[in-house]
Structures are given as C-alpha cells and as structure tokens.
Short mmCIF file of C-alpha atoms in Angstrom, two decimals:
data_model
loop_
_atom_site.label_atom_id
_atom_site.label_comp_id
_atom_site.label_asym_id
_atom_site.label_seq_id
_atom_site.Cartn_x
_atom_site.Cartn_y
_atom_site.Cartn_z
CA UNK A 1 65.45 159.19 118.26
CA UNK A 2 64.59 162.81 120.04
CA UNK A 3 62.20 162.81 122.84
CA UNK A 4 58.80 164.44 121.59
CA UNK A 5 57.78 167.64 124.01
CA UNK A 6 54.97 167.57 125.92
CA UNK A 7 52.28 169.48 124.15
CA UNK A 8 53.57 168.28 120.03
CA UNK A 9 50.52 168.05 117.94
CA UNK A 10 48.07 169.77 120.15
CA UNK A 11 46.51 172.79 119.79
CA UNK A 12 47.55 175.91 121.15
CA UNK A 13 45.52 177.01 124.02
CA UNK A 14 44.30 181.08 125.24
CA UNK A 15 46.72 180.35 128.38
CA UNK A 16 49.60 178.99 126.01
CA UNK A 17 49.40 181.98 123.77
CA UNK A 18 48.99 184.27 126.86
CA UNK A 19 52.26 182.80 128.29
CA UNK A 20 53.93 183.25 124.54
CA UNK A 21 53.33 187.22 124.47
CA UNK A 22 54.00 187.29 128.50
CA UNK A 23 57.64 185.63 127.65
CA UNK A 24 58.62 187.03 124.61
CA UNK A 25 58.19 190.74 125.85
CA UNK A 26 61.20 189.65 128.90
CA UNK A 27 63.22 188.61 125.82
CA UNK A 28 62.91 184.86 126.53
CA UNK A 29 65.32 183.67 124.01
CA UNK A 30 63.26 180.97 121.31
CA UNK A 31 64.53 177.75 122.92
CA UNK A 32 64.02 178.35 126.33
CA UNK A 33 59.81 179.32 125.14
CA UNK A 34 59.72 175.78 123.66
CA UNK A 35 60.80 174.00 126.95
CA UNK A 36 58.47 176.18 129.22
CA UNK A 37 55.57 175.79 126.12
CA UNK A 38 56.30 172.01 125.89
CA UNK A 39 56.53 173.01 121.86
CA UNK A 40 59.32 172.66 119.71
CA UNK A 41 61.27 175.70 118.79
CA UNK A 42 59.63 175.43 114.84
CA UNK A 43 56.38 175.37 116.68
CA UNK A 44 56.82 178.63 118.63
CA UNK A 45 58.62 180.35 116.01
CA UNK A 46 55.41 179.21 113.66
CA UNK A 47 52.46 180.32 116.41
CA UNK A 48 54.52 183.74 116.88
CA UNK A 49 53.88 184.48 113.27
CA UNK A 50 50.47 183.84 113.35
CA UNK A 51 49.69 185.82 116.24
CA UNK A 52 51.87 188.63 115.04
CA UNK A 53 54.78 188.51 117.66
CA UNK A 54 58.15 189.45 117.26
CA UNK A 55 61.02 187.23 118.51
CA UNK A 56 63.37 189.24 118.30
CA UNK A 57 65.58 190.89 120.72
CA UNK A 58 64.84 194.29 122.03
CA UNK A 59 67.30 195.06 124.17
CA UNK A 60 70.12 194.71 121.56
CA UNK A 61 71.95 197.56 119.55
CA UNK A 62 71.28 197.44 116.10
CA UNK A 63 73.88 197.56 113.31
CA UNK A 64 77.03 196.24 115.80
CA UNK A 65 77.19 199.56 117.16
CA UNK A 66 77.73 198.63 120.66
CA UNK A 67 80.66 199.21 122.32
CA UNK A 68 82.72 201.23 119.59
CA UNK A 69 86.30 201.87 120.22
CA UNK A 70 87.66 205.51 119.10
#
C-alpha cells in the first residue's frame, strides 16, 4: 500500500497556493510540486485548475519544431 503525503485531505493553505504559482512559473515539472506541496500529483493538478494556473511548460517549442534538420 502507497505511503499517503504529508498534507492528503487538508486544505490548501494562502502559503501553499503562494508556493504553487511561485513553482510553476520556474517550470517545476507536476511531480516534483506534489513532493515539495506534500499533495499528490491529482491534487496539484486539481488546485491548479481552480486557481487558474497553467502547468504547462513554457520554455518548450511548440509543434516539434525544435531542432529541424534541412
């Protein structure tokens, strides 16, 4: 049976959040915010939509365009 995190089935907190926004705009990939949040990666992915954040990457080509050979 998987270990619980720290903070499953509490309520997100004004710091927690904070540290959410803080993280996800240095591209902190979606696992790595669940082990610094103490939150499952469902759970992050979950309070990102409801605060309006993007997970996604920003720093990555779109389409597969990087790096074309001619």
């Amino acid at each position: 049976m998987a270990k619980k995190p720290a903070n499953a089935g509490k309520s997100w907190t004004a710091a927690h959040d904070a540290q959410l926004r803080r993280e996800v705009a240095q591209n902190t990939p979606t696992r790595v915010l669940g082990l610094h949040l103490g939150r499952t990666e469902d759970a992050v992915r979950s309070r990102a939509g409801e605060l309006g954040v993007s997970l996604k990457p920003t720093n990555q080509s779109p389409y597969g365009t990087r790096g074309k050979k001619r």
